[in-house]
PDB file of C-alpha atoms and ligand atoms in Angstrom:
ATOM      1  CA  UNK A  24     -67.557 -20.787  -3.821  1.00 92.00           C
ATOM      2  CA  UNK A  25     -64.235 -22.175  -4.899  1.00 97.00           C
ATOM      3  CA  UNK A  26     -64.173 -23.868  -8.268  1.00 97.00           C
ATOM      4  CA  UNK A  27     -61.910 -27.080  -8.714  1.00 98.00           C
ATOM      5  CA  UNK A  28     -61.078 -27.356 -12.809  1.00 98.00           C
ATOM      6  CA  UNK A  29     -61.280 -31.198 -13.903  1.00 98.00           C
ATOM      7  CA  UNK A  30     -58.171 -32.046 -16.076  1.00 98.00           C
ATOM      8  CA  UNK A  31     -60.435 -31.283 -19.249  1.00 98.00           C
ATOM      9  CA  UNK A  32     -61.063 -27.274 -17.718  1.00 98.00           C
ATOM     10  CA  UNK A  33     -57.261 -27.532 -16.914  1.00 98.00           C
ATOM     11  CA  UNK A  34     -56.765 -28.079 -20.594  1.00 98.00           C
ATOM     12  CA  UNK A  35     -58.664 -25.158 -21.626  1.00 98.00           C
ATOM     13  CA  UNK A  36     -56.920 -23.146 -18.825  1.00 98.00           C
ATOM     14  CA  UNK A  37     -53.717 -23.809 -20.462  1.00 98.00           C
ATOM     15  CA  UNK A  38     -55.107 -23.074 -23.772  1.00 98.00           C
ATOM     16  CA  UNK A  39     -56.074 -19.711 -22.167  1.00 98.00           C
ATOM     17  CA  UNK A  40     -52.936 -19.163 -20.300  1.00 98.00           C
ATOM     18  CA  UNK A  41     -50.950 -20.041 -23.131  1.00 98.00           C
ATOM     19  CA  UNK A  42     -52.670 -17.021 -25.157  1.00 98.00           C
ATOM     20  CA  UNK A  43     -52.594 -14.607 -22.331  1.00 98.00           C
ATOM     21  CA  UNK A  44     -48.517 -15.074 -21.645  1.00 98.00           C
ATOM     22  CA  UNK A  45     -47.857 -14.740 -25.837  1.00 98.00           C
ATOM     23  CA  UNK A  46     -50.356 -11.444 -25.383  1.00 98.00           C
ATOM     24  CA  UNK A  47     -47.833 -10.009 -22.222  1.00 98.00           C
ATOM     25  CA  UNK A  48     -44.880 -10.937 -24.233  1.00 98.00           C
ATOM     26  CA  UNK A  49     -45.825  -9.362 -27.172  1.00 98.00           C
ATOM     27  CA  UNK A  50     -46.598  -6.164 -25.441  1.00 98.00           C
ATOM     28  CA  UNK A  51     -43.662  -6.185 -23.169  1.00 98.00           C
ATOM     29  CA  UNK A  52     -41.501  -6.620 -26.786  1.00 98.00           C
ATOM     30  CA  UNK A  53     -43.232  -3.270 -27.268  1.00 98.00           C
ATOM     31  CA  UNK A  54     -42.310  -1.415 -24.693  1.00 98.00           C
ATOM     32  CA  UNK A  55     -39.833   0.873 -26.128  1.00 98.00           C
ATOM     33  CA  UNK A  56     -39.520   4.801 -25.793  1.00 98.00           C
ATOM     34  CA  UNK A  57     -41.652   6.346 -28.225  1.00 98.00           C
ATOM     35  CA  UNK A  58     -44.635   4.100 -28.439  1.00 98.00           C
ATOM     36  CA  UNK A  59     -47.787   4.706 -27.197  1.00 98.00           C
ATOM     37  CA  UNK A  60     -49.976   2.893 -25.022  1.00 99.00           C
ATOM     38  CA  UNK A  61     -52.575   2.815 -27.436  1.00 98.00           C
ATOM     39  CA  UNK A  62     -50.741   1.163 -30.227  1.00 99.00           C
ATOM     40  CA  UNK A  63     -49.348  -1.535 -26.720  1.00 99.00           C
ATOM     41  CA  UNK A  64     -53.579  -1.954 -26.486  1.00 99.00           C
ATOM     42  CA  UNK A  65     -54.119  -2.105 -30.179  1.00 98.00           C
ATOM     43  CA  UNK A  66     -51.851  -5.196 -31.044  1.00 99.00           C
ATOM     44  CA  UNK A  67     -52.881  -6.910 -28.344  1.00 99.00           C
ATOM     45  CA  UNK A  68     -56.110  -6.972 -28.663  1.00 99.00           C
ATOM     46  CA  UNK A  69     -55.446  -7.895 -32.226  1.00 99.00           C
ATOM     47  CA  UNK A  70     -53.291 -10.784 -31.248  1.00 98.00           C
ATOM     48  CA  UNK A  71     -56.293 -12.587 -28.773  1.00 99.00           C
ATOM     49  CA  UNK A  72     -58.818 -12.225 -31.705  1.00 99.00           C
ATOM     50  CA  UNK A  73     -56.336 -13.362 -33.961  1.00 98.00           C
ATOM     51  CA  UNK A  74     -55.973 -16.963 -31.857  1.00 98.00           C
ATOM     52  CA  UNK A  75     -59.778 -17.192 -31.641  1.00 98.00           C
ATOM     53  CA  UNK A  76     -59.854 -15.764 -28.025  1.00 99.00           C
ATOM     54  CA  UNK A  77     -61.296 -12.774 -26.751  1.00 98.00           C
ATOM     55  CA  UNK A  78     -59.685  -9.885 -24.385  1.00 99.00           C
ATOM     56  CA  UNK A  79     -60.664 -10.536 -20.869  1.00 98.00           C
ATOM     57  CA  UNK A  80     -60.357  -6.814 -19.781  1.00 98.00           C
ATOM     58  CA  UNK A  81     -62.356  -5.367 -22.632  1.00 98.00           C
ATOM     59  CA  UNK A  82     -65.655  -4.233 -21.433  1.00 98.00           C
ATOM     60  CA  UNK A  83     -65.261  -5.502 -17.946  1.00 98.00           C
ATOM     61  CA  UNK A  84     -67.045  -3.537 -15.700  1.00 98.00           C
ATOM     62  CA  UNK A  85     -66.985  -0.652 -18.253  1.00 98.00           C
ATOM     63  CA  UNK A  86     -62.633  -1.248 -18.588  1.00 98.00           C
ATOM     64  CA  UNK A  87     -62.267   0.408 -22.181  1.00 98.00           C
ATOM     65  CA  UNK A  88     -59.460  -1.643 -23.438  1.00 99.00           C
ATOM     66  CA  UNK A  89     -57.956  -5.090 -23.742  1.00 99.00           C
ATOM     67  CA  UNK A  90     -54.658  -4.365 -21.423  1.00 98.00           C
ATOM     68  CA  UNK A  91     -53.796  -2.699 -18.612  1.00 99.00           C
ATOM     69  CA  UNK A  92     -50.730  -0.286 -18.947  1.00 99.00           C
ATOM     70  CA  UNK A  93     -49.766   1.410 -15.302  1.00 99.00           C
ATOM     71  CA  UNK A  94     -46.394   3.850 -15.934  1.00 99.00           C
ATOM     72  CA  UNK A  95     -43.981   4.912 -12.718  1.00 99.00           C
ATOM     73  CA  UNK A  96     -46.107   5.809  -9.826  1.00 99.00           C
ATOM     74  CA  UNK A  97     -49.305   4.099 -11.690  1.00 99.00           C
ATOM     75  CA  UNK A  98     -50.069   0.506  -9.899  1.00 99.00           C
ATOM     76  CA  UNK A  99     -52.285  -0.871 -11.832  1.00 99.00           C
ATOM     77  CA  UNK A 100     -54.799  -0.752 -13.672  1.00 99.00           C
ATOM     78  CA  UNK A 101     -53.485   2.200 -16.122  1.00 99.00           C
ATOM     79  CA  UNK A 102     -55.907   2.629 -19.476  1.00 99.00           C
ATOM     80  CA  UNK A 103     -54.132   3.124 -22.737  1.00 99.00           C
ATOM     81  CA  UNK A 104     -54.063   5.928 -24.302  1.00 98.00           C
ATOM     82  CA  UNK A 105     -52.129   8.713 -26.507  1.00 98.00           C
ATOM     83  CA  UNK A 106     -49.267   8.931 -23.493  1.00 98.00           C
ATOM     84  CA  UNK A 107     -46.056   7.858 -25.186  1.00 98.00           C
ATOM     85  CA  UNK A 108     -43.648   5.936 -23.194  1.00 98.00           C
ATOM     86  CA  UNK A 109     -40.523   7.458 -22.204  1.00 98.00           C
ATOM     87  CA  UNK A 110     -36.849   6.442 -21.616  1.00 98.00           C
ATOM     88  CA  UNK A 111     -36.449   6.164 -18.164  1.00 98.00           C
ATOM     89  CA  UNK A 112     -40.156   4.534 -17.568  1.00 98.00           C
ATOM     90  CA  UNK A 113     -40.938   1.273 -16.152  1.00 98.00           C
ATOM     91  CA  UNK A 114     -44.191  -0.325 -17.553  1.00 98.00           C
ATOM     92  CA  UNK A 115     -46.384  -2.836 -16.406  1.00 98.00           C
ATOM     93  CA  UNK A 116     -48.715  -5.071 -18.777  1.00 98.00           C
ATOM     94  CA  UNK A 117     -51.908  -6.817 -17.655  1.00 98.00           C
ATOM     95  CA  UNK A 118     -53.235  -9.036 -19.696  1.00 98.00           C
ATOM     96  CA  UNK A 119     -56.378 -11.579 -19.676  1.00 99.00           C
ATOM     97  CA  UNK A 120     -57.663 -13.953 -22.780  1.00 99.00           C
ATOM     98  CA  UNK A 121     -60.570 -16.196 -22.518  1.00 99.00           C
ATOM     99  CA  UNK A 122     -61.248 -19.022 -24.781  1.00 98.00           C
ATOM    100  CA  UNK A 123     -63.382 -22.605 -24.187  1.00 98.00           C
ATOM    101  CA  UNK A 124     -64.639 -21.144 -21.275  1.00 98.00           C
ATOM    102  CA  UNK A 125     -62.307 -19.954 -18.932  1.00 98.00           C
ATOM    103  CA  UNK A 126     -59.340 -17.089 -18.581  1.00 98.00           C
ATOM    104  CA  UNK A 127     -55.787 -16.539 -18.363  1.00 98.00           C
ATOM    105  CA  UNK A 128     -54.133 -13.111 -16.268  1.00 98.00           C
ATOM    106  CA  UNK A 129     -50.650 -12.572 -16.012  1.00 98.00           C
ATOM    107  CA  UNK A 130     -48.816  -9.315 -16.035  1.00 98.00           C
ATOM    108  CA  UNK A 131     -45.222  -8.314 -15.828  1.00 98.00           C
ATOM    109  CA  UNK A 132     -42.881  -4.686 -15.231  1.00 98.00           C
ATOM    110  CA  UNK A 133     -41.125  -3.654 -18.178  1.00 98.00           C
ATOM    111  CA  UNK A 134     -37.888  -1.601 -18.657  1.00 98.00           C
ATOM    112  CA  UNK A 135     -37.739   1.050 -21.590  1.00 98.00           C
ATOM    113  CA  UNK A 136     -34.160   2.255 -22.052  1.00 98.00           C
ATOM    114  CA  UNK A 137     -32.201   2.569 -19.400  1.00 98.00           C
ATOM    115  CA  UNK A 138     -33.990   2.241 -15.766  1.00 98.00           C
ATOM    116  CA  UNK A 139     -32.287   3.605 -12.208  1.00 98.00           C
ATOM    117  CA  UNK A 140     -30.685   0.988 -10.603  1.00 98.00           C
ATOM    118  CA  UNK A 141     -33.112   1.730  -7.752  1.00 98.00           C
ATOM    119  CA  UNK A 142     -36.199   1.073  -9.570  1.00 98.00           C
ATOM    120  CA  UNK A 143     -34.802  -1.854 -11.645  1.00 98.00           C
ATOM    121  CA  UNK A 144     -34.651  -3.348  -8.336  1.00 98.00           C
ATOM    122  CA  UNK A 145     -37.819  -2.840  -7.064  1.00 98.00           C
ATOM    123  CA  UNK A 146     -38.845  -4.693 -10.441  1.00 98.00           C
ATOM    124  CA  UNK A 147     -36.716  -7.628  -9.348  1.00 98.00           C
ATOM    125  CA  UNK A 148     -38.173  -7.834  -6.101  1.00 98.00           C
ATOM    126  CA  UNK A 149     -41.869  -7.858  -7.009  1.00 98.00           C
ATOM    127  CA  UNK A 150     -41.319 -10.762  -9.779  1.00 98.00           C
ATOM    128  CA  UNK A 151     -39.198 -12.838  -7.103  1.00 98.00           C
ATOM    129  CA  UNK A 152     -42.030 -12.048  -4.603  1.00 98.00           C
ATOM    130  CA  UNK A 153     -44.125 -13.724  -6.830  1.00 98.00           C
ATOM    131  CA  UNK A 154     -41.844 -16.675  -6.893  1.00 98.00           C
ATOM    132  CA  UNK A 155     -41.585 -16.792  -3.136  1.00 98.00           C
ATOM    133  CA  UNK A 156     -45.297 -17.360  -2.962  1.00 98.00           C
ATOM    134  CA  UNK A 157     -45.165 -19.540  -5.117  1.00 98.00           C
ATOM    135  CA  UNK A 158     -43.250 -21.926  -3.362  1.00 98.00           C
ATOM    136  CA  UNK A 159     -45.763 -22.333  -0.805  1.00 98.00           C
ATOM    137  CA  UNK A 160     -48.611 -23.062  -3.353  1.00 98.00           C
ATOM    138  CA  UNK A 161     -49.046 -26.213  -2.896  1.00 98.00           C
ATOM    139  CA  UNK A 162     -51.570 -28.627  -1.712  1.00 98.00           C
ATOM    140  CA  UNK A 163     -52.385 -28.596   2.205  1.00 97.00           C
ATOM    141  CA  UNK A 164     -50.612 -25.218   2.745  1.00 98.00           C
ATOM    142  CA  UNK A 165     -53.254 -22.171   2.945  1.00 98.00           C
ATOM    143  CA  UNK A 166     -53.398 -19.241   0.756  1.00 98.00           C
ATOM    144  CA  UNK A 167     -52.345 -16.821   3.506  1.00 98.00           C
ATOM    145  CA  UNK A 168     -48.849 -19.224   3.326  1.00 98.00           C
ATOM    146  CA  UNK A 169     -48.120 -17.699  -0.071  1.00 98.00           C
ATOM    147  CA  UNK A 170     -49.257 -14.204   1.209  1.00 98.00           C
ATOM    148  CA  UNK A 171     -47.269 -13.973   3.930  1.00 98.00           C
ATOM    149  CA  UNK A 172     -44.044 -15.558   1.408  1.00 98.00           C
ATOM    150  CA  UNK A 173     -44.839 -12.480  -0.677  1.00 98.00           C
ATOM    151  CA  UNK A 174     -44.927  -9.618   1.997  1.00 98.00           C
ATOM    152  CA  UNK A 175     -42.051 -10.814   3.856  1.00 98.00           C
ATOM    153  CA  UNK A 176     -40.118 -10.854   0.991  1.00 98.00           C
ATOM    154  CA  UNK A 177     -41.132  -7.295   0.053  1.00 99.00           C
ATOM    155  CA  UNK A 178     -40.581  -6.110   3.426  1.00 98.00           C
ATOM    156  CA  UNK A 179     -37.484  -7.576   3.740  1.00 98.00           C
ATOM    157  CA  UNK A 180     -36.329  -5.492   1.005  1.00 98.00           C
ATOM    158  CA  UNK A 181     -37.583  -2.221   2.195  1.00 98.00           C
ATOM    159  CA  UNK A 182     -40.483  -1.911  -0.261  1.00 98.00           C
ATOM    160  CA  UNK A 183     -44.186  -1.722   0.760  1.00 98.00           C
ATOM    161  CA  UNK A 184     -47.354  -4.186  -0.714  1.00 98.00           C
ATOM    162  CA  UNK A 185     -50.268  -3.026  -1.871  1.00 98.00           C
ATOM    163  CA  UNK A 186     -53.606  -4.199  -0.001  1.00 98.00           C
ATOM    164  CA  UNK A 187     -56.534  -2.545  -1.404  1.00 98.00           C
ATOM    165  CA  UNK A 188     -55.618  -4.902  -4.388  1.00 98.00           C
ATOM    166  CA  UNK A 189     -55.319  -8.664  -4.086  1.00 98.00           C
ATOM    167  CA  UNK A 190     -54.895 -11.674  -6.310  1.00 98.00           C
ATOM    168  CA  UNK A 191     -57.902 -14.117  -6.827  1.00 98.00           C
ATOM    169  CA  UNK A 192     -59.107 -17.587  -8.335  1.00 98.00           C
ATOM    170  CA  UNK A 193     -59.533 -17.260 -12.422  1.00 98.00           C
ATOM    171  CA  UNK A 194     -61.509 -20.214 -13.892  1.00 98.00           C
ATOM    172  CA  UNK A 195     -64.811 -19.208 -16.031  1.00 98.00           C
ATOM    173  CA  UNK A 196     -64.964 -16.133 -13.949  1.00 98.00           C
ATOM    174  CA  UNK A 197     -61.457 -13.724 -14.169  1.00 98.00           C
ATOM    175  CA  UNK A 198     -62.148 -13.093 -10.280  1.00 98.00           C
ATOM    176  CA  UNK A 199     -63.305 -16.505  -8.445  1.00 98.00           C
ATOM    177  CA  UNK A 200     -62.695 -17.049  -5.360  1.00 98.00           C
ATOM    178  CA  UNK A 201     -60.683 -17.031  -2.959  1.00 98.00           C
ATOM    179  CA  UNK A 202     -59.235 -13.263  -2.394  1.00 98.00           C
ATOM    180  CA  UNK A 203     -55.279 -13.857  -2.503  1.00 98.00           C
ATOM    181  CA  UNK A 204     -53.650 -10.789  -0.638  1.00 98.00           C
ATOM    182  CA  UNK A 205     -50.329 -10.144  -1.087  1.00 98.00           C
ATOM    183  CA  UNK A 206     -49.859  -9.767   2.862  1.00 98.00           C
ATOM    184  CA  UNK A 207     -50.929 -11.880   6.036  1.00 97.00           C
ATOM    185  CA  UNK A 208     -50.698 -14.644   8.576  1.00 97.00           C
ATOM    186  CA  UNK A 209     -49.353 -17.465   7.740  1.00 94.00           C
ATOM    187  CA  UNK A 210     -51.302 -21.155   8.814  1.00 89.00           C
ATOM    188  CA  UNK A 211     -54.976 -19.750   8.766  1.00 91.00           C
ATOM    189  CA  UNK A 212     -57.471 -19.421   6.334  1.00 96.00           C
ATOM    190  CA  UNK A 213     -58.828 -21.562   3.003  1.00 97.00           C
ATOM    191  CA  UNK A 214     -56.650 -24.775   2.678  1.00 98.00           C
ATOM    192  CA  UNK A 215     -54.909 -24.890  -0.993  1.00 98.00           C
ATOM    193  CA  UNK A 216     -56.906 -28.076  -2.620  1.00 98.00           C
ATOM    194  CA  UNK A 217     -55.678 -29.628  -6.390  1.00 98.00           C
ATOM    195  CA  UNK A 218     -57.439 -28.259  -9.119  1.00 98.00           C
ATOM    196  CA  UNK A 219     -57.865 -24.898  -7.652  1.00 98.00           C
ATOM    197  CA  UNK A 220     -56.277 -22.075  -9.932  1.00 98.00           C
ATOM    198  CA  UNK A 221     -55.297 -18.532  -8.183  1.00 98.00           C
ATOM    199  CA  UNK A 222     -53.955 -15.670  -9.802  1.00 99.00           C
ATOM    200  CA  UNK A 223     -51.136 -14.487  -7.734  1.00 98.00           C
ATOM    201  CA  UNK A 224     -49.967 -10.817  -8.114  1.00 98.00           C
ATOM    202  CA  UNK A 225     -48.137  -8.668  -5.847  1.00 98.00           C
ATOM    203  CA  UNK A 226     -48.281  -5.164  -6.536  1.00 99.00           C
ATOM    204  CA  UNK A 227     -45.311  -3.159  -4.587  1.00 99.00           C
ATOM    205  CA  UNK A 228     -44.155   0.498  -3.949  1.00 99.00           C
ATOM    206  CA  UNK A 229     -40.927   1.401  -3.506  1.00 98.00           C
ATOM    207  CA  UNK A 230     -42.089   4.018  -0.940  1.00 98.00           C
ATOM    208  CA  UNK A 231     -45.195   3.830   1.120  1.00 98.00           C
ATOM    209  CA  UNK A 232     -48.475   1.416   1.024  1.00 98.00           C
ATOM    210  CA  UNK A 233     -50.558   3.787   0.330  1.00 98.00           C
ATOM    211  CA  UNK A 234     -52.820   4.463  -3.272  1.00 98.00           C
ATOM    212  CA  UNK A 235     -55.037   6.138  -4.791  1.00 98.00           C
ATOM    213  CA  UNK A 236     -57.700   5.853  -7.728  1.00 98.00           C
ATOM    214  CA  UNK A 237     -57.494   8.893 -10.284  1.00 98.00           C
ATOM    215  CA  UNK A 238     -60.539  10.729 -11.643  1.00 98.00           C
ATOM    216  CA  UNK A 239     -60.771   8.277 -14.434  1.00 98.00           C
ATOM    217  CA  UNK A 240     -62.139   5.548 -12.404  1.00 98.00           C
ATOM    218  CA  UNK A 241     -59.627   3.328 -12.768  1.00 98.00           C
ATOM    219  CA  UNK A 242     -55.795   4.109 -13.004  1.00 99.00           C
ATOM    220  CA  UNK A 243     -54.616   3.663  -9.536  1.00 99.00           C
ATOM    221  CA  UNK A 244     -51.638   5.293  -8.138  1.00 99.00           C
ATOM    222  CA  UNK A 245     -49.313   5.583  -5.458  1.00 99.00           C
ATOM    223  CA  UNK A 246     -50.327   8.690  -2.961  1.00 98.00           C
ATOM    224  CA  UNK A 247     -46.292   9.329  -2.541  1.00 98.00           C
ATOM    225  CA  UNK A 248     -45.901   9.302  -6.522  1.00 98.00           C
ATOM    226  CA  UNK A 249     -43.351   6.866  -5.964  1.00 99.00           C
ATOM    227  CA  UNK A 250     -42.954   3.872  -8.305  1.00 98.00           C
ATOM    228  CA  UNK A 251     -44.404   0.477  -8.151  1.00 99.00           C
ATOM    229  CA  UNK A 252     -44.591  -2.863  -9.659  1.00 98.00           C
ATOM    230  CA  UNK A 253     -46.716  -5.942 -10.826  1.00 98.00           C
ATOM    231  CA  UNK A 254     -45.951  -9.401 -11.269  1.00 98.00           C
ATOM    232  CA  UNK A 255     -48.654 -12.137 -12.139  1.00 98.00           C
ATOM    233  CA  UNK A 256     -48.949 -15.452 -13.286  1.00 98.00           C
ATOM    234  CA  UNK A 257     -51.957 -17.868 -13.179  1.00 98.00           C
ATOM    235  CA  UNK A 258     -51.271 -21.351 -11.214  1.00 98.00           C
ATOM    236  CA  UNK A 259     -52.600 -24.266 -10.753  1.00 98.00           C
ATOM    237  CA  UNK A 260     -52.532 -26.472  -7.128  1.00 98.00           C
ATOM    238  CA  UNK A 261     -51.621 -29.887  -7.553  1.00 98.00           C
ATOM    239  CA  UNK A 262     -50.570 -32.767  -5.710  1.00 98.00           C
ATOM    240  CA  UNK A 263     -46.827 -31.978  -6.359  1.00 98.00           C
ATOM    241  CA  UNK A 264     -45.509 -28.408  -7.535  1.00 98.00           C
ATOM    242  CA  UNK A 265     -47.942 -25.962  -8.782  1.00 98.00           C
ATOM    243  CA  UNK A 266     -47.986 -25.241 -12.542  1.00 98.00           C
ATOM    244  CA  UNK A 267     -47.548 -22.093 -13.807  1.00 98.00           C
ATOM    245  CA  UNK A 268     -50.192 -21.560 -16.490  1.00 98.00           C
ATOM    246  CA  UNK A 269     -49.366 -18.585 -17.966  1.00 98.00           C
ATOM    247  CA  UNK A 270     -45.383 -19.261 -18.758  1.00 97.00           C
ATOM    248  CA  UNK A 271     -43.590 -17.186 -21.059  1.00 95.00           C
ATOM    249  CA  UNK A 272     -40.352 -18.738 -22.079  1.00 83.00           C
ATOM    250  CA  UNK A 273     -36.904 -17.571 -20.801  1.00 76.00           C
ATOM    251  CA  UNK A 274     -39.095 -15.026 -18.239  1.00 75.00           C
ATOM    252  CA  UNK A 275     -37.356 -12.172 -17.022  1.00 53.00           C
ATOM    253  CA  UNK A 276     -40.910 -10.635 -17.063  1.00 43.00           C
ATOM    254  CA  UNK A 277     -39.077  -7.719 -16.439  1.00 42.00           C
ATOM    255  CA  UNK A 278     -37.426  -6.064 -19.296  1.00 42.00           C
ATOM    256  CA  UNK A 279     -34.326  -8.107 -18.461  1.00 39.00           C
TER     257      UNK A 279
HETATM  258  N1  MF3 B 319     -55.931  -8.176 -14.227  1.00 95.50           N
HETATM  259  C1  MF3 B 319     -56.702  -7.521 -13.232  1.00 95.50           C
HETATM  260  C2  MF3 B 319     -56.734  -8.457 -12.071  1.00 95.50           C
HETATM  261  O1  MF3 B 319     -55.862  -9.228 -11.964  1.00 95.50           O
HETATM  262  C3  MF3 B 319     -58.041  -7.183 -13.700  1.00 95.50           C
HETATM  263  C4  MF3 B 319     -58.046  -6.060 -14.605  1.00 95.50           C
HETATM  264  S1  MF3 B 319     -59.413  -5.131 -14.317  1.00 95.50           S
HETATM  265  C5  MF3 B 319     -59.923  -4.689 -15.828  1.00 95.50           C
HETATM  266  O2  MF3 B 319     -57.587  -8.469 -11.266  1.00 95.50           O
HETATM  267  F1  MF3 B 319     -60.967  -3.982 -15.685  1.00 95.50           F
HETATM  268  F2  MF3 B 319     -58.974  -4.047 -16.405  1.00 95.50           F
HETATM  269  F3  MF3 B 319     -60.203  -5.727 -16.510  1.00 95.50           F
HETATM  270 CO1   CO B 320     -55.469 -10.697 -11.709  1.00 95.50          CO
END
């Protein structure tokens, strides 16, 4: 079933988005070589409780920590730990809050030090992939529109989306539906509708498609050990352009 938020759920949505987007921020300020993922995960989760929110991630379906940090050839889903971040490393942060009821997800690539030209670009490409979907999220349009937006962009470029992954509808639950692939046909499928809110987050490899999930459960890879990238933002459908609700001000999301 696919939720509609009233403008009083919107409100709290922003409240939650608003949260989540100071949480990526802050850990994207971190990213630095030197630091460790843990400390990334530690002031984080520190900063959510600290607003009177609560880490989306933590505990969720067993996730041990309040952030996802996914290094190089790691997609997504990346659990912090003692690994230090290197000069040379591109980082990306996934972060969900949840207060008065509902959630906030957004994540964002981060440079530390100096980054290939190669892979900076890759970074580029997924966060304006983002923003090519998102010019087709609006009201009437269907969600395979902004899919499609997103993996002809990528493709255009040379780089590869993920599938296995795919972005979703956030309200009270941090995956509602509907599924939001980063790839498909454009002018089928569920019909964008105001008051609908979709995460939407491509996840893209510089070399091939293909992943793989490590023996922790959850850090997934690319099988070429190739890099990749993540851009999210939560959005809301409305009559007119669709409102970003997790904004961070002056956004490269990128390191930039
Ligand atoms: N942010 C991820 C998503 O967009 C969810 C993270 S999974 C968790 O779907 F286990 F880390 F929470
Ligand atoms: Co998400």
């Amino acid at each position: 079933m696919i939720t509609l938020k009233t403008g009083r759920d919107v409100d709290a949505m922003r409240r939650a988005g608003k949260i989540t987007a100071a949480a990526r921020a802050l850990a994207g300020e971190m990213v630095k070589p030197g630091v460790s993922t843990k400390a990334i995960d530690r002031a984080v989760h520190d900063f959510i409780v600290s607003q009177g929110a609560r880490p989306s991630f933590l505990h969720y379906q067993g996730y041990p920590a309040s952030v996802c940090i996914s290094i190089n050839d790691q997609v997504i889903h990346g659990i912090p730990g003692a690994r230090r971040i290197k000069e040379g490393d591109i980082v990306s942060i996934d972060v969900g809050a949840y207060i008065d009821g509902f959630h906030g997800d957004c994540a964002g690539t981060y440079f530390a030090g100096q980054v290939p030209e190669e892979v900076r670009r890759l970074v580029q490409v997924t966060r304006q992939s983002f923003f090519e979907g998102l010019k087709m999220a609006r009201a009437g349009n269907r969600v395979p529109d902004i899919s499609h937006a997103i993996q002809a962009y990528v493709e255009e470029h040379g780089y590869s989306v993920v599938r296995e992954y795919v972005g979703h509808g956030v309200g009270a639950e941090m995956h509602e539906e509907p599924e939001v692939p980063n790839y498909g046909t454009p002018g089928h499928g569920v019909r964008l509708i105001p008051g609908m809110t979709i995460a939407v987050e491509p996840m893209v490899n510089l070399g091939g498609a293909a992943i793989r999930v490590l023996q922790d459960g959850w850090t997934v890879v690319t099988e070429d050990g190739k890099p990749s990238a993540h851009y999210e933002n939560t959005i809301l459908i409305t009559r007119g352009d669709p409102e970003i609700l997790t904004p961070i001000q002056g956004d490269g999301g990128d390191g930039m």
